[in-house]
């Protein structure tokens, strides 16, 4: 495998499948199967999932809710998604640990960096829930932070689009895809890959990002094998 240790970032919306909200068990099972394939190849896998399919703190704040309260609700939503993915992976007989940045000892282990690395070395999938544990930070920021802490080789951002385009390909038929692009070019062109805080942190730590279509079967295995799938953001 081209990458030995990866951090897979999934959005909460990705778990909805074709539903309007919540968790689609069919999509969950598909993701678990894709992850199992790369575990069987010896890849060490950590995962961060968003919570937008359940609750998004920013949208709560826009409708009058206290932003800090809203963000805490969003963090708890990521733990719910983490539990759902953990269950799906265990149904595929994949050893899994859920670690949370917010202490919920009856539900998940607290995030301890050395413990997380040890789990990965033993072939367990580690799911990081609870974001960074702080309001005002997105799960993109949590993904980059955790990837740096565990020494991941790359961040794989699984989306429903097959890479980064000059504009939204779902709205603009003339949008063209980048196979490779630098951090600097992404910032100059104002392309939305991750929020600015997360993206800058990734750039400063020279951690590459690959944006790819997670919903196409076999794509995750192809990416970790080094095939040119999606768009790679590098220095």
Tab-separated table of C-alpha atoms in Angstrom:
chain	number	residue	atom	x	y	z
A	1	UNK	CA	0.000	0.000	0.000
A	2	UNK	CA	1.216	3.498	-0.897
A	3	UNK	CA	-0.031	4.945	2.408
A	4	UNK	CA	0.594	3.143	5.699
A	5	UNK	CA	-1.474	5.315	8.068
A	6	UNK	CA	-4.381	7.469	6.930
A	7	UNK	CA	-7.018	9.718	8.422
A	8	UNK	CA	-10.352	9.417	6.631
A	9	UNK	CA	-12.616	12.463	6.945
A	10	UNK	CA	-16.303	11.859	6.288
A	11	UNK	CA	-19.068	14.442	6.462
A	12	UNK	CA	-22.162	13.748	8.508
A	13	UNK	CA	-24.228	14.413	5.379
A	14	UNK	CA	-22.457	11.491	3.674
A	15	UNK	CA	-24.127	9.111	6.119
A	16	UNK	CA	-27.612	10.301	5.095
A	17	UNK	CA	-27.456	8.506	1.770
A	18	UNK	CA	-30.618	9.470	-0.106
A	19	UNK	CA	-32.446	10.469	3.078
A	20	UNK	CA	-33.143	14.028	4.182
A	21	UNK	CA	-31.568	13.575	7.616
A	22	UNK	CA	-30.262	10.912	9.993
A	23	UNK	CA	-28.249	7.798	9.160
A	24	UNK	CA	-28.807	5.517	6.175
A	25	UNK	CA	-27.938	1.933	7.275
A	26	UNK	CA	-27.247	0.912	3.664
A	27	UNK	CA	-24.688	3.701	3.165
A	28	UNK	CA	-23.164	2.908	6.548
A	29	UNK	CA	-22.716	-0.733	5.581
A	30	UNK	CA	-21.132	0.262	2.260
A	31	UNK	CA	-18.598	2.485	4.029
A	32	UNK	CA	-17.786	-0.238	6.561
A	33	UNK	CA	-17.114	-2.683	3.730
A	34	UNK	CA	-14.823	-0.186	1.946
A	35	UNK	CA	-12.874	0.431	5.161
A	36	UNK	CA	-12.551	-3.297	5.853
A	37	UNK	CA	-10.914	-3.772	2.449
A	38	UNK	CA	-8.031	-1.459	3.284
A	39	UNK	CA	-7.695	-2.790	6.851
A	40	UNK	CA	-7.203	-6.246	5.323
A	41	UNK	CA	-4.325	-4.772	3.286
A	42	UNK	CA	-2.567	-3.640	6.473
A	43	UNK	CA	-3.447	0.063	6.308
A	44	UNK	CA	-3.841	1.814	9.682
A	45	UNK	CA	-7.099	3.773	9.647
A	46	UNK	CA	-8.316	6.666	11.787
A	47	UNK	CA	-11.644	8.359	11.045
A	48	UNK	CA	-13.279	11.695	11.821
A	49	UNK	CA	-16.978	12.124	10.999
A	50	UNK	CA	-18.980	15.341	10.975
A	51	UNK	CA	-22.397	15.690	12.573
A	52	UNK	CA	-24.285	17.727	9.979
A	53	UNK	CA	-26.810	14.955	9.345
A	54	UNK	CA	-28.045	15.408	12.932
A	55	UNK	CA	-27.202	18.949	14.012
A	56	UNK	CA	-24.922	21.767	12.842
A	57	UNK	CA	-23.922	24.345	15.458
A	58	UNK	CA	-23.548	27.197	12.982
A	59	UNK	CA	-27.099	26.781	11.661
A	60	UNK	CA	-28.382	26.653	15.238
A	61	UNK	CA	-26.595	29.927	15.989
A	62	UNK	CA	-28.111	31.561	12.900
A	63	UNK	CA	-31.594	30.838	14.254
A	64	UNK	CA	-30.898	32.451	17.630
A	65	UNK	CA	-29.283	29.629	19.607
A	66	UNK	CA	-26.135	30.334	21.623
A	67	UNK	CA	-23.183	29.401	19.375
A	68	UNK	CA	-21.266	27.563	22.100
A	69	UNK	CA	-24.331	25.504	23.033
A	70	UNK	CA	-24.968	24.756	19.371
A	71	UNK	CA	-21.389	23.630	18.789
A	72	UNK	CA	-21.553	21.336	21.799
A	73	UNK	CA	-24.696	19.772	20.336
A	74	UNK	CA	-22.836	19.306	17.044
A	75	UNK	CA	-19.951	17.610	18.868
A	76	UNK	CA	-22.367	15.157	20.494
A	77	UNK	CA	-23.848	14.458	17.043
A	78	UNK	CA	-20.398	13.357	15.850
A	79	UNK	CA	-20.244	10.878	18.727
A	80	UNK	CA	-23.623	9.446	17.651
A	81	UNK	CA	-22.295	9.028	14.108
A	82	UNK	CA	-19.117	7.485	15.494
A	83	UNK	CA	-21.133	4.909	17.427
A	84	UNK	CA	-23.122	4.071	14.289
A	85	UNK	CA	-19.969	3.567	12.223
A	86	UNK	CA	-18.351	1.567	15.023
A	87	UNK	CA	-21.330	-0.791	15.047
A	88	UNK	CA	-21.242	-1.157	11.247
A	89	UNK	CA	-17.507	-1.932	11.295
A	90	UNK	CA	-17.886	-4.480	14.083
A	91	UNK	CA	-20.603	-6.184	12.030
A	92	UNK	CA	-17.872	-6.574	9.393
A	93	UNK	CA	-15.622	-8.081	12.119
A	94	UNK	CA	-13.309	-5.058	12.164
A	95	UNK	CA	-11.826	-4.205	15.592
A	96	UNK	CA	-12.765	-0.606	16.394
A	97	UNK	CA	-12.268	1.973	19.134
A	98	UNK	CA	-14.234	5.200	19.552
A	99	UNK	CA	-12.377	8.038	21.264
A	100	UNK	CA	-14.116	11.263	22.226
A	101	UNK	CA	-12.681	14.720	22.885
A	102	UNK	CA	-15.580	15.178	25.333
A	103	UNK	CA	-15.556	12.783	28.280
A	104	UNK	CA	-18.401	10.292	27.884
A	105	UNK	CA	-16.740	7.356	29.608
A	106	UNK	CA	-19.759	5.048	29.404
A	107	UNK	CA	-19.852	5.474	25.607
A	108	UNK	CA	-16.319	6.134	24.368
A	109	UNK	CA	-12.716	6.232	25.493
A	110	UNK	CA	-11.277	9.685	26.187
A	111	UNK	CA	-8.905	10.869	23.465
A	112	UNK	CA	-5.367	9.913	24.490
A	113	UNK	CA	-2.821	10.316	21.710
A	114	UNK	CA	-0.493	7.472	22.694
A	115	UNK	CA	-3.415	5.109	23.224
A	116	UNK	CA	-4.849	6.004	19.806
A	117	UNK	CA	-1.499	5.283	18.134
A	118	UNK	CA	-1.248	1.948	19.963
A	119	UNK	CA	-4.725	0.958	18.747
A	120	UNK	CA	-3.686	1.782	15.176
A	121	UNK	CA	-0.504	-0.262	15.495
A	122	UNK	CA	-2.633	-3.223	16.623
A	123	UNK	CA	-4.789	-2.942	13.489
A	124	UNK	CA	-7.823	-1.360	15.111
A	125	UNK	CA	-9.802	1.406	13.416
A	126	UNK	CA	-9.865	4.483	15.646
A	127	UNK	CA	-12.870	6.808	15.292
A	128	UNK	CA	-12.388	10.276	16.761
A	129	UNK	CA	-15.639	11.847	17.985
A	130	UNK	CA	-16.439	15.118	19.707
A	131	UNK	CA	-14.495	17.308	17.285
A	132	UNK	CA	-11.612	19.064	19.014
A	133	UNK	CA	-13.654	19.352	22.210
A	134	UNK	CA	-13.848	23.119	21.703
A	135	UNK	CA	-16.586	25.301	20.183
A	136	UNK	CA	-15.865	27.408	17.070
A	137	UNK	CA	-13.752	24.631	15.504
A	138	UNK	CA	-15.118	22.461	12.713
A	139	UNK	CA	-14.666	18.720	12.261
A	140	UNK	CA	-12.300	19.591	9.386
A	141	UNK	CA	-10.043	21.211	11.983
A	142	UNK	CA	-10.451	18.162	14.215
A	143	UNK	CA	-9.488	15.885	11.312
A	144	UNK	CA	-6.297	17.800	10.528
A	145	UNK	CA	-5.351	18.114	14.208
A	146	UNK	CA	-5.808	14.395	14.882
A	147	UNK	CA	-4.001	13.449	11.662
A	148	UNK	CA	-0.962	15.480	12.739
A	149	UNK	CA	-1.072	14.086	16.281
A	150	UNK	CA	-1.105	10.443	15.152
A	151	UNK	CA	1.448	10.982	12.374
A	152	UNK	CA	-0.876	10.136	9.467
A	153	UNK	CA	0.643	10.085	5.966
A	154	UNK	CA	-2.360	11.778	4.376
A	155	UNK	CA	-5.888	13.062	4.964
A	156	UNK	CA	-8.450	11.426	2.700
A	157	UNK	CA	-11.559	13.582	2.423
A	158	UNK	CA	-14.365	11.358	1.197
A	159	UNK	CA	-17.113	13.342	-0.527
A	160	UNK	CA	-19.801	12.788	-3.149
A	161	UNK	CA	-17.712	14.664	-5.760
A	162	UNK	CA	-14.697	13.056	-7.439
A	163	UNK	CA	-12.227	15.842	-6.633
A	164	UNK	CA	-11.672	19.607	-6.587
A	165	UNK	CA	-13.097	21.643	-9.473
A	166	UNK	CA	-12.754	25.224	-10.673
A	167	UNK	CA	-16.357	25.699	-9.485
A	168	UNK	CA	-19.209	23.548	-8.172
A	169	UNK	CA	-19.593	20.758	-10.809
A	170	UNK	CA	-23.175	20.124	-9.658
A	171	UNK	CA	-24.091	23.686	-10.679
A	172	UNK	CA	-21.562	24.523	-13.411
A	173	UNK	CA	-21.265	22.078	-16.321
A	174	UNK	CA	-18.131	23.879	-17.537
A	175	UNK	CA	-16.267	23.259	-14.267
A	176	UNK	CA	-12.946	21.487	-14.775
A	177	UNK	CA	-11.251	19.128	-12.342
A	178	UNK	CA	-7.755	19.439	-10.894
A	179	UNK	CA	-5.710	16.243	-10.596
A	180	UNK	CA	-3.083	18.016	-8.498
A	181	UNK	CA	-3.114	21.474	-6.931
A	182	UNK	CA	-0.918	23.282	-4.413
A	183	UNK	CA	-2.112	24.679	-1.094
A	184	UNK	CA	-1.193	28.139	-2.340
A	185	UNK	CA	-3.271	27.812	-5.516
A	186	UNK	CA	-6.307	26.618	-3.541
A	187	UNK	CA	-6.111	29.713	-1.344
A	188	UNK	CA	-5.501	32.098	-4.264
A	189	UNK	CA	-8.389	30.688	-6.286
A	190	UNK	CA	-10.705	30.693	-3.246
A	191	UNK	CA	-11.588	27.021	-3.689
A	192	UNK	CA	-13.514	25.391	-0.866
A	193	UNK	CA	-11.655	22.268	0.221
A	194	UNK	CA	-11.792	22.691	3.998
A	195	UNK	CA	-12.346	25.656	6.253
A	196	UNK	CA	-9.396	28.076	6.351
A	197	UNK	CA	-8.231	27.125	9.858
A	198	UNK	CA	-8.029	23.419	8.993
A	199	UNK	CA	-6.498	24.034	5.600
A	200	UNK	CA	-3.776	26.351	6.932
A	201	UNK	CA	-2.910	23.878	9.690
A	202	UNK	CA	-2.523	21.137	7.090
A	203	UNK	CA	-0.327	23.385	4.927
A	204	UNK	CA	1.928	24.423	7.816
A	205	UNK	CA	2.512	20.783	8.756
A	206	UNK	CA	3.045	19.658	5.142
A	207	UNK	CA	0.203	17.146	5.382
A	208	UNK	CA	-1.258	16.321	1.949
A	209	UNK	CA	-5.013	16.132	1.387
A	210	UNK	CA	-6.773	13.970	-1.191
A	211	UNK	CA	-10.389	14.787	-2.047
A	212	UNK	CA	-12.174	11.849	-3.698
A	213	UNK	CA	-15.587	10.281	-4.282
A	214	UNK	CA	-16.213	7.941	-1.344
A	215	UNK	CA	-19.501	6.718	-2.804
A	216	UNK	CA	-17.863	4.893	-5.730
A	217	UNK	CA	-17.094	1.316	-4.708
A	218	UNK	CA	-13.387	0.500	-4.610
A	219	UNK	CA	-12.218	4.127	-4.645
A	220	UNK	CA	-10.859	4.073	-1.095
A	221	UNK	CA	-8.686	1.045	-1.862
A	222	UNK	CA	-7.474	2.679	-5.073
A	223	UNK	CA	-6.498	5.869	-3.244
A	224	UNK	CA	-4.465	4.117	-0.549
A	225	UNK	CA	-2.850	1.998	-3.279
A	226	UNK	CA	-1.485	5.196	-4.839
A	227	UNK	CA	-3.771	5.327	-7.879
A	228	UNK	CA	-4.604	8.797	-9.212
A	229	UNK	CA	-8.121	9.097	-7.858
A	230	UNK	CA	-9.644	12.459	-6.981
A	231	UNK	CA	-7.518	15.587	-6.427
A	232	UNK	CA	-4.330	15.730	-4.387
A	233	UNK	CA	-3.475	18.946	-2.556
A	234	UNK	CA	0.230	19.189	-1.803
A	235	UNK	CA	2.955	21.799	-1.312
